[in-house]
mmCIF file of C-alpha atoms in Angstrom:
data_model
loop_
_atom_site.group_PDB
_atom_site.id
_atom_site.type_symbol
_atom_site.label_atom_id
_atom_site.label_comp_id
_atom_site.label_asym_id
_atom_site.label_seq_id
_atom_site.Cartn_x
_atom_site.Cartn_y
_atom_site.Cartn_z
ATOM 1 C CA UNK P 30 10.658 29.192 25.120
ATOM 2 C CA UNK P 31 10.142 33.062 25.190
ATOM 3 C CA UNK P 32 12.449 35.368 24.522
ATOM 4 C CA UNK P 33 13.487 38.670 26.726
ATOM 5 C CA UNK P 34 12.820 41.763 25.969
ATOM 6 C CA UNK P 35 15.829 44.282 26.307
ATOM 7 C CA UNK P 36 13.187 46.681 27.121
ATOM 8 C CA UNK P 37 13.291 47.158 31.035
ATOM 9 C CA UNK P 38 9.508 47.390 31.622
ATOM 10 C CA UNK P 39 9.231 43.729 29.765
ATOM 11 C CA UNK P 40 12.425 42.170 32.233
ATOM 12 C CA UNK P 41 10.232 43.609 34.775
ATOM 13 C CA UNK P 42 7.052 41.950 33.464
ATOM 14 C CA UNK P 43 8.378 38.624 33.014
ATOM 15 C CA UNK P 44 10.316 38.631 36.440
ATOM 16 C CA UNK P 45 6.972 39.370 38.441
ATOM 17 C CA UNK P 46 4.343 37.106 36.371
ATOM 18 C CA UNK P 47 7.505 34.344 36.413
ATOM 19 C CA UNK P 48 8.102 33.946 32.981
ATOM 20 C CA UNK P 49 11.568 33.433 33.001
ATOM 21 C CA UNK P 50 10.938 30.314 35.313
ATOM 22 C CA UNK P 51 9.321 27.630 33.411
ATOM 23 C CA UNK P 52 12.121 28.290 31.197
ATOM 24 C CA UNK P 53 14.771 27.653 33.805
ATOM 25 C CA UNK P 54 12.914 24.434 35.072
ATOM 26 C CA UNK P 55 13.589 22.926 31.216
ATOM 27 C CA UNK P 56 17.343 22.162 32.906
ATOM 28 C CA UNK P 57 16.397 19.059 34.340
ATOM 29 C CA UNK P 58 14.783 17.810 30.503
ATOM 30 C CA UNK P 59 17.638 19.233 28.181
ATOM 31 C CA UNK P 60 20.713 19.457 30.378
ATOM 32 C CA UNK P 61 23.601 19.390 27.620
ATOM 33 C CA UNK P 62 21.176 22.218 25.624
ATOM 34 C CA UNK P 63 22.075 24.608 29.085
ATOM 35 C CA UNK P 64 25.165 23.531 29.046
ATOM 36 C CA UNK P 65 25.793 24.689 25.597
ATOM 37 C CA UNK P 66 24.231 27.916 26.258
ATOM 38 C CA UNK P 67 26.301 28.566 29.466
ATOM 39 C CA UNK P 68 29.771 27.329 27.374
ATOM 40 C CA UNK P 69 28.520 29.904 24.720
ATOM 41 C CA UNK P 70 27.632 32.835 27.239
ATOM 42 C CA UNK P 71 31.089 31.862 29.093
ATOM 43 C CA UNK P 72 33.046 32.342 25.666
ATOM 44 C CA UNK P 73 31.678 35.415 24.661
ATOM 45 C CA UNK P 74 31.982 37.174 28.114
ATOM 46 C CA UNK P 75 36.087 35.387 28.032
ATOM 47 C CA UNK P 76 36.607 37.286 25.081
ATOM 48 C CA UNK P 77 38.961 40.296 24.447
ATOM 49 C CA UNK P 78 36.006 41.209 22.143
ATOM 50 C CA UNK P 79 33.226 41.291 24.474
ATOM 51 C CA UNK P 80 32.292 44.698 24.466
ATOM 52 C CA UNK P 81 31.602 43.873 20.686
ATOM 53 C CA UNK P 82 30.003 40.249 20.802
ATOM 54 C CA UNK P 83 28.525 40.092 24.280
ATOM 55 C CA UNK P 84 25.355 40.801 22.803
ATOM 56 C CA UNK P 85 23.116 41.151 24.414
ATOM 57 C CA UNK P 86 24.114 41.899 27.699
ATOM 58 C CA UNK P 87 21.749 40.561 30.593
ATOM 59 C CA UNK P 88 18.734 42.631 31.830
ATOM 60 C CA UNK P 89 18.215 41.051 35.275
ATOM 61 C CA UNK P 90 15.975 41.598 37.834
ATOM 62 C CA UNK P 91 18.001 42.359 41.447
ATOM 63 C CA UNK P 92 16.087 39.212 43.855
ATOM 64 C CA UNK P 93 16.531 41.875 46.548
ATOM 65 C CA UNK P 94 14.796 44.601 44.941
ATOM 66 C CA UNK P 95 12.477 43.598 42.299
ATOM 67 C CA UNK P 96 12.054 47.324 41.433
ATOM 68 C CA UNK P 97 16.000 47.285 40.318
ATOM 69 C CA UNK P 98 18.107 45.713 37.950
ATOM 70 C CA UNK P 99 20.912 43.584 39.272
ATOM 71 C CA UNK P 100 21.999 43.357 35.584
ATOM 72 C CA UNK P 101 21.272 45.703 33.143
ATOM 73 C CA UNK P 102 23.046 47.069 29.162
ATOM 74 C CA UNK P 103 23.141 50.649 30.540
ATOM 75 C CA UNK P 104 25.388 49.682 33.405
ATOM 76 C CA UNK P 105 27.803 46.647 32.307
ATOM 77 C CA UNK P 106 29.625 45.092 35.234
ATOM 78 C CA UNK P 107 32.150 42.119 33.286
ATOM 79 C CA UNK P 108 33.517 41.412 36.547
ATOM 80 C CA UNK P 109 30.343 40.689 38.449
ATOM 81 C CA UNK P 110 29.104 39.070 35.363
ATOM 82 C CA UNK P 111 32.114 36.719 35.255
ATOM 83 C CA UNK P 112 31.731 35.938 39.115
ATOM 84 C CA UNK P 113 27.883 34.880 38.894
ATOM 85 C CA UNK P 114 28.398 32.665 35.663
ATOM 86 C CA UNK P 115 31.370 31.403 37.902
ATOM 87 C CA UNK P 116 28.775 30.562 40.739
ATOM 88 C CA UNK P 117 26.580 28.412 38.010
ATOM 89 C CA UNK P 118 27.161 25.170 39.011
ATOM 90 C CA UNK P 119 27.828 21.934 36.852
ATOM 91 C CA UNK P 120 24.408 20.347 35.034
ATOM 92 C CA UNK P 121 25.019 17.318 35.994
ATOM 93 C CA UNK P 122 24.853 18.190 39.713
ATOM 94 C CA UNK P 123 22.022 20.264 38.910
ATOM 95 C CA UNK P 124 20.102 17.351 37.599
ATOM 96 C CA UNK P 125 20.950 14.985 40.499
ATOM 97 C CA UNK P 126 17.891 16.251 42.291
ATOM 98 C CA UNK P 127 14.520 18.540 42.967
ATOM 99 C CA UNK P 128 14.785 21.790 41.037
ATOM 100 C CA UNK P 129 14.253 23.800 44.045
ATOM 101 C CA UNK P 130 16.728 22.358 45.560
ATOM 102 C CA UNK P 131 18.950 22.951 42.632
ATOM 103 C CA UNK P 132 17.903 26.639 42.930
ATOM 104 C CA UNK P 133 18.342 26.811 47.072
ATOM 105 C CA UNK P 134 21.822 25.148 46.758
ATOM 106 C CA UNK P 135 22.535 28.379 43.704
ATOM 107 C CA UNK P 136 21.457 31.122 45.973
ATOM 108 C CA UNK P 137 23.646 30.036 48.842
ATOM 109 C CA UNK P 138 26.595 30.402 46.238
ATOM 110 C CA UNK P 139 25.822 33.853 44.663
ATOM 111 C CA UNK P 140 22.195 35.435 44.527
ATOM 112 C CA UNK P 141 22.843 36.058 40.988
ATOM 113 C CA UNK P 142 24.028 32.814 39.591
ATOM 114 C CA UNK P 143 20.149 31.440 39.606
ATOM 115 C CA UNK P 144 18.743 34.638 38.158
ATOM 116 C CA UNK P 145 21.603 34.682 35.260
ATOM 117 C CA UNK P 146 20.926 31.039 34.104
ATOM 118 C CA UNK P 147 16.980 32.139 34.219
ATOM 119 C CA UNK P 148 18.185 34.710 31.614
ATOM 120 C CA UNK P 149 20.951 32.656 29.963
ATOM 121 C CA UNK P 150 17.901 29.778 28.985
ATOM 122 C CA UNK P 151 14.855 32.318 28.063
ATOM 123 C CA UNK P 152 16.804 34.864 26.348
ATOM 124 C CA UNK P 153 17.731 32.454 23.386
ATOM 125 C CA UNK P 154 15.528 32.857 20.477
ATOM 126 C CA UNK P 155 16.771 29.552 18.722
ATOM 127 C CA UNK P 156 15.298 26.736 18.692
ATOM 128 C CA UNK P 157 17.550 23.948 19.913
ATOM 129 C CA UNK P 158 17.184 19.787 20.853
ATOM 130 C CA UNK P 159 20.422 17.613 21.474
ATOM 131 C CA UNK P 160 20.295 15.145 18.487
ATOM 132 C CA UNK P 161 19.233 11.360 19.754
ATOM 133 C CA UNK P 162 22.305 8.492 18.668
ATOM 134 C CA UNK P 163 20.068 7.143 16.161
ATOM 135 C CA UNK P 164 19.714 10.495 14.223
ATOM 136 C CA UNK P 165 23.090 11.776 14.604
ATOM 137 C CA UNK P 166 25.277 12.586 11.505
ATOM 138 C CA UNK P 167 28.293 9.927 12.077
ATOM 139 C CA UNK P 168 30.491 11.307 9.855
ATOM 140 C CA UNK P 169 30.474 14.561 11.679
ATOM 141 C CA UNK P 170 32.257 12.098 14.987
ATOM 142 C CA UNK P 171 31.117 14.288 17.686
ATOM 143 C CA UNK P 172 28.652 12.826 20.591
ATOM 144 C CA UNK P 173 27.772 16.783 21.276
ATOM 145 C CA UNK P 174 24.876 17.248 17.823
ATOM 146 C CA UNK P 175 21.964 19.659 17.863
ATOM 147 C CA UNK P 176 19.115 20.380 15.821
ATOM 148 C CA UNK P 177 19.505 24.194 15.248
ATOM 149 C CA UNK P 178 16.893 26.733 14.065
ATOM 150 C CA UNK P 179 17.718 29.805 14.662
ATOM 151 C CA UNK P 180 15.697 31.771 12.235
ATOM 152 C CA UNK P 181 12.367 33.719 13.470
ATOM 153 C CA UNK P 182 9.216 32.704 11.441
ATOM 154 C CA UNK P 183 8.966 35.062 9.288
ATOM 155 C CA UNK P 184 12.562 34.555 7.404
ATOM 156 C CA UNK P 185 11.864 30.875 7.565
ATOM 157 C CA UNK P 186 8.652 31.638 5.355
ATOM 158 C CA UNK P 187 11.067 33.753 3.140
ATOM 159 C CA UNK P 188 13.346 30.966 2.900
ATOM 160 C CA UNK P 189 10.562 28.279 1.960
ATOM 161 C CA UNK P 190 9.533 30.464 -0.355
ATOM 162 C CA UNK P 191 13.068 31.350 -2.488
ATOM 163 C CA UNK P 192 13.594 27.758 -2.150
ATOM 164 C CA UNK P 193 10.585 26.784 -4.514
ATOM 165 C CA UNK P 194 11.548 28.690 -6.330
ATOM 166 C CA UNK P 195 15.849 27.987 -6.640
ATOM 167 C CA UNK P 196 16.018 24.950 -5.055
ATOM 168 C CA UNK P 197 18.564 24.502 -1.990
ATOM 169 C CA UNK P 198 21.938 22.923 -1.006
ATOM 170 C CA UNK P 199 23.720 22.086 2.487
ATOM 171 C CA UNK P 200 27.250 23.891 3.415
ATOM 172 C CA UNK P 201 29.017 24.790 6.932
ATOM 173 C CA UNK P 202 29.303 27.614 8.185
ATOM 174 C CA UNK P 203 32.410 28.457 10.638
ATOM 175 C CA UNK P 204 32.270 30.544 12.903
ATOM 176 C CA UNK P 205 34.351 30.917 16.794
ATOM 177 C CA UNK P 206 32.355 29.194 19.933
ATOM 178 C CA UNK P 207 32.615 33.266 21.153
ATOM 179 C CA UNK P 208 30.160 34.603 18.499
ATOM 180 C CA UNK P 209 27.172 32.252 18.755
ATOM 181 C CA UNK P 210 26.173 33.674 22.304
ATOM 182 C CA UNK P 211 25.059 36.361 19.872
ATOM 183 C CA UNK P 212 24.009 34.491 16.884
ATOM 184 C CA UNK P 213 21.615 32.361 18.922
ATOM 185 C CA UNK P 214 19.426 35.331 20.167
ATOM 186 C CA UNK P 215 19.837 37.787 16.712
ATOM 187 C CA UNK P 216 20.668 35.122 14.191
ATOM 188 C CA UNK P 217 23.177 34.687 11.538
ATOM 189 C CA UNK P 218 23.528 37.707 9.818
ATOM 190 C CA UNK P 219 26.386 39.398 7.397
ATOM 191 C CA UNK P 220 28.737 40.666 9.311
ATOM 192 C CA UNK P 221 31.298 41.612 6.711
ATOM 193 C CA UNK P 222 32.759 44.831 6.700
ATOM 194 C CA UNK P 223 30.950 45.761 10.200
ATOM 195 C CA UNK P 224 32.502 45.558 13.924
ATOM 196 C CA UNK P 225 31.282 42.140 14.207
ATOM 197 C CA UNK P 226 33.935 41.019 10.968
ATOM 198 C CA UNK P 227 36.554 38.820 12.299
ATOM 199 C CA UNK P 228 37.974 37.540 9.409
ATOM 200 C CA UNK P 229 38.403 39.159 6.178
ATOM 201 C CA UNK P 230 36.243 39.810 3.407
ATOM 202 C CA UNK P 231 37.801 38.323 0.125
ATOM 203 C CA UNK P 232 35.137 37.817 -1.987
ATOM 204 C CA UNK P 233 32.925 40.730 -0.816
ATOM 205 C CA UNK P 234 29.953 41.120 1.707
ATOM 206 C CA UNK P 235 27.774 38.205 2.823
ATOM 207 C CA UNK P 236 27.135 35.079 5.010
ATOM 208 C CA UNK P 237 30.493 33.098 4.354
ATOM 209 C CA UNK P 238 30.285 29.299 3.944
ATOM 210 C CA UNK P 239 31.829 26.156 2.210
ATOM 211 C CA UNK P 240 30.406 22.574 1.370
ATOM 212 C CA UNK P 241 33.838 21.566 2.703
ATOM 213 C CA UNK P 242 34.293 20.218 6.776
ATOM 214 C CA UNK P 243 37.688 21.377 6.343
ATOM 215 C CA UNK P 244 37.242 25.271 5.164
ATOM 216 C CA UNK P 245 35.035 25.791 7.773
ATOM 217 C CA UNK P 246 36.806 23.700 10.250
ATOM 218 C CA UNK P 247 39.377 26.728 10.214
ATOM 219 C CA UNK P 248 37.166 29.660 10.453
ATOM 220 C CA UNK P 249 36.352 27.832 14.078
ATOM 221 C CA UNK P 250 39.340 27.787 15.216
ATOM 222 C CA UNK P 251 40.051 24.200 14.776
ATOM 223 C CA UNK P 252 43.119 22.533 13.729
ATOM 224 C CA UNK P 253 45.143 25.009 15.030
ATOM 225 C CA UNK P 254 47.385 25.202 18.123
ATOM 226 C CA UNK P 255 46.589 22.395 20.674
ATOM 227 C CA UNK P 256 43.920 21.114 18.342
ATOM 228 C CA UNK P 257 44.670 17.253 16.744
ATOM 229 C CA UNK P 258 43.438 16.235 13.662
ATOM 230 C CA UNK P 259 42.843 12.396 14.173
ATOM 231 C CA UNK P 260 43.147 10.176 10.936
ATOM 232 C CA UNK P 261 39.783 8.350 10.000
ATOM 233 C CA UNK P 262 40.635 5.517 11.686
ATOM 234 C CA UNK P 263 41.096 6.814 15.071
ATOM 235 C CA UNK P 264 37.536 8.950 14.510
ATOM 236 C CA UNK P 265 36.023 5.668 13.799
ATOM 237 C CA UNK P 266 37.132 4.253 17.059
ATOM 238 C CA UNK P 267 36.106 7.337 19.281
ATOM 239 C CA UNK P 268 32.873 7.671 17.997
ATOM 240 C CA UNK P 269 32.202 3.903 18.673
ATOM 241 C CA UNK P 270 33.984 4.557 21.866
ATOM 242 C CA UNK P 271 31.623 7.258 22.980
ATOM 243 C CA UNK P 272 28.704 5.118 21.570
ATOM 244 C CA UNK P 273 29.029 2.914 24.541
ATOM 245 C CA UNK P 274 29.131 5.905 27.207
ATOM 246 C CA UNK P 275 25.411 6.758 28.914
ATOM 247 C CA UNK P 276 24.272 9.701 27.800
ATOM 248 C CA UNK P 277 24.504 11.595 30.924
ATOM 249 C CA UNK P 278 28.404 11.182 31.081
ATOM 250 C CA UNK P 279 28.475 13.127 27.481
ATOM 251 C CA UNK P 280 27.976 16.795 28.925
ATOM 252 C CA UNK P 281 30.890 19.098 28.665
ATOM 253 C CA UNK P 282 29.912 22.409 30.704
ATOM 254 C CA UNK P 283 33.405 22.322 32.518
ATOM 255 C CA UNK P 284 35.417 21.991 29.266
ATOM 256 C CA UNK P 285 36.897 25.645 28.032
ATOM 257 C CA UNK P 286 38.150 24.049 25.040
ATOM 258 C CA UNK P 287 35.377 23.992 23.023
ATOM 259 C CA UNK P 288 34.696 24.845 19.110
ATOM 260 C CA UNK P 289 32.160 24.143 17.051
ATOM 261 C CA UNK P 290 30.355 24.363 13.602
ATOM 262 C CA UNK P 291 26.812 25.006 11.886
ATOM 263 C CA UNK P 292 25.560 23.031 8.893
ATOM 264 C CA UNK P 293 23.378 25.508 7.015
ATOM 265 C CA UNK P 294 20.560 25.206 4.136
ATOM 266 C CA UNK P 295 21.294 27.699 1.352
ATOM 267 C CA UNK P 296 19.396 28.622 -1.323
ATOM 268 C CA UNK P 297 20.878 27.948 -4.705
ATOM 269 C CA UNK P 298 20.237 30.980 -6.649
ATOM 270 C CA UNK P 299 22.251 33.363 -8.754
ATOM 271 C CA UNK P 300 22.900 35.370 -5.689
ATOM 272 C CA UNK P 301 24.950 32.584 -3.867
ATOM 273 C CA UNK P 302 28.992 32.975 -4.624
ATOM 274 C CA UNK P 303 30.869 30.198 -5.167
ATOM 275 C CA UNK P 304 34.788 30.699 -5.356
ATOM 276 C CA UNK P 305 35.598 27.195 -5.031
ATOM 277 C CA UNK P 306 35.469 25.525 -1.830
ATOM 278 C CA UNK P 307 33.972 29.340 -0.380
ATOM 279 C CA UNK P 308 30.703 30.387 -0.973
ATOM 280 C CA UNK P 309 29.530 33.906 -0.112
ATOM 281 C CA UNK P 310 25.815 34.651 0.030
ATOM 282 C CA UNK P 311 24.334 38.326 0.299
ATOM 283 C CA UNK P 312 21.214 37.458 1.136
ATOM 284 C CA UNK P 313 20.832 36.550 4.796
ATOM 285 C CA UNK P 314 17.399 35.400 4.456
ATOM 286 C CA UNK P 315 19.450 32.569 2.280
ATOM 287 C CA UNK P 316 20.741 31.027 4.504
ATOM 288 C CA UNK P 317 19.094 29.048 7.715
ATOM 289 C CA UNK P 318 20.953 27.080 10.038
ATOM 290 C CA UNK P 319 20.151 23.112 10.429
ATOM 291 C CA UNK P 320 22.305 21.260 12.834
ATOM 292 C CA UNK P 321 25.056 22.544 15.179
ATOM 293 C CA UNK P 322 28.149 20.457 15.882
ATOM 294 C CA UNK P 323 30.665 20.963 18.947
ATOM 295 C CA UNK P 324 34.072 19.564 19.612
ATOM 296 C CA UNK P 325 35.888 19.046 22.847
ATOM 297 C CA UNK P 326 38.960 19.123 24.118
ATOM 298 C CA UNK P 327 40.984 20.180 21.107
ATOM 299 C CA UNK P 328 39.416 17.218 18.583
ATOM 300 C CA UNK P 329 38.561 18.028 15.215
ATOM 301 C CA UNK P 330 36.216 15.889 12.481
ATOM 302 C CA UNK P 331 36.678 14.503 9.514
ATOM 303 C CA UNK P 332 38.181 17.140 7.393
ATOM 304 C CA UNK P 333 36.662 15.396 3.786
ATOM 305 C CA UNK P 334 33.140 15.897 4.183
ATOM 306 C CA UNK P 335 32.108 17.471 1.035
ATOM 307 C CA UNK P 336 28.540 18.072 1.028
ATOM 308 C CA UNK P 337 27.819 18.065 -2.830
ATOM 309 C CA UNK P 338 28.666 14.220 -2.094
ATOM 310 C CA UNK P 339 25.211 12.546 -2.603
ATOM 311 C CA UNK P 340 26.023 10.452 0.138
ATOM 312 C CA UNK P 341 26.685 13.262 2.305
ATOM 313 C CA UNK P 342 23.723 15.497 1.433
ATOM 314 C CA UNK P 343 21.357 11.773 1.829
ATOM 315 C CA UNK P 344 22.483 11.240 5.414
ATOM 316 C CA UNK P 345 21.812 15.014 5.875
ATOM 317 C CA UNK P 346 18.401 15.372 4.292
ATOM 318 C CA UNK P 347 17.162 11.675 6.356
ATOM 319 C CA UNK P 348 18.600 13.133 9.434
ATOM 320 C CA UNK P 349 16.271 16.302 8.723
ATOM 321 C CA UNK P 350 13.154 14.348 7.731
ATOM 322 C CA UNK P 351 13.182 11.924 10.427
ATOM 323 C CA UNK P 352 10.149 11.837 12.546
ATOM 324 C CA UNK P 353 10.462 15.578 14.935
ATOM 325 C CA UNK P 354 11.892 15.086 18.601
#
């Protein structure tokens, strides 16, 4: 899938050679993928933070004036942002029939709404594929499981590299639905002690993460407030209960309760920090993301995964080396 340019000659480019297109089409083939992206976009842009996370900010060609940007990071319009994500309607309508369509019934809501999702789907840089049944982690209990690489290349060839030489472990890493608009297109990076820090930095500057559900689990936001945190049992049952559900009836774009969770690969080196249950790497090239895992409706998961459990870190590394979607 490409990714945008912020420069404004390259939004122009890819508007009039129809880059951004093909990527758009991909709706119809990986419909709770958009979804995700629009939930994330529709978090950050919610946020009393945005003008900190909402990065970055659309470049958008105006579809009556190709020569002008209906969108663009030197003029930010929140409010007309809001109202076009507004105008994106549901994926599951969207995939009820022909994309054009789709993109005819869009542009009789707002002009805008087709153009944004065009930018919401090409301007992610990660690479991610909804996780089939059959090569989901269970003990994670959430229907809504992604593959999730969102490291370019070059630090993945870093990362193969220090872990040949150190050897590499599995932890989560926490983080609020609001800030993975971002992470998705500039990756996970240390934020401590920078405008980006949410949370405090107790054991110093780096990538903060835990090989405990639970630790994580809070730096998402879950557990608290209107979140329930469902015994084992009744996990068990929803899972199985979701099991049974068609696929399509899983997608969650209209949901604004939504958190979620990363399960990284870390490199196990001198340079990781581990203060009991928290870990605190430096290195950013460390640390690549695996699998992304989002909640619904104020449900949390099992808050006992450990991931040092062999049985854990088995289910994670089969899940991983199963045959590619």
């Amino acid at each position: 899938m490409p990714a945008v340019c912020s420069r404004e000659l390259c939004v122009f480019s890819f508007y009039t050679l129809g880059v951004m297109a093909g990527a758009a089409e991909e709706v119809s083939n990986g419909a709770e993928v958009v979804d995700l992206l629009v939930a994330m976009c529709r978090a950050a842009l919610e946020s009393s933070r945005k003008s900190i996370i909402f990065e970055p900010y659309p470049s958008v060609v105006d579809p009556y004036n190709p020569k002008s940007l209906a969108f663009s990071p030197k003029k930010k319009s929140y409010d007309r942002l809001q109202k076009a994500l507004d105008s994106i309607m549901t994926i599951r309508e969207m995939t009820q029939g022909p994309y054009s369509s789709i993109k005819k019934q869009m542009d009789s809501i707002d002009p805008l709404a087709h153009p944004l999702l065009q930018w919401i789907t090409s301007s992610n840089r990660s690479h991610i594929v909804k996780l089939p049944l059959n090569r989901q982690l269970k003990f994670m209990h959430t229907p809504h499981q992604f593959l999730l690489t969102s490291s370019p290349p070059a630090k993945e060839a870093h990362f193969r590299v220090a872990r040949k030489l150190y050897g590499s472990t599995f932890a989560f890493h926490g983080s609020h639905i609001e800030n993975w608009h971002s992470i998705l297109r500039n990756g996970l990076v240390n934020a401590s002690c920078t405008k980006l820090q949410l949370h405090g930095a107790t054991y110093g500057k780096g990538i903060y993460l835990s090989p405990v559900s639970s630790v994580s689990y809070g730096y998402s936001g879950m557990g608290k407030g209107q979140h329930h945190v469902t015994t084992k049992q009744e996990l068990g049952k929803r899972y199985n209960r979701i099991n049974t559900v068609q696929q399509g009836q899983s997608r969650f774009l209209q949901s604004r309760n939504l958190n979620c969770i990363a399960l990284c690969e870390v490199i196990t080196s001198k340079d990781l920090q581990k203060h009991g249950d928290t870990w605190v790497c430096p290195i950013s090239d460390h640390v690549c993301t695996r699998f992304f895992f989002v909640y619904e409706n104020g449900q949390v998961g099992d808050a006992d995964i450990n991931t040092q459990d062999i049985r854990i870190e088995q289910e994670i590394i089969r899940a991983i080396e199963t045959k590619p979607i």
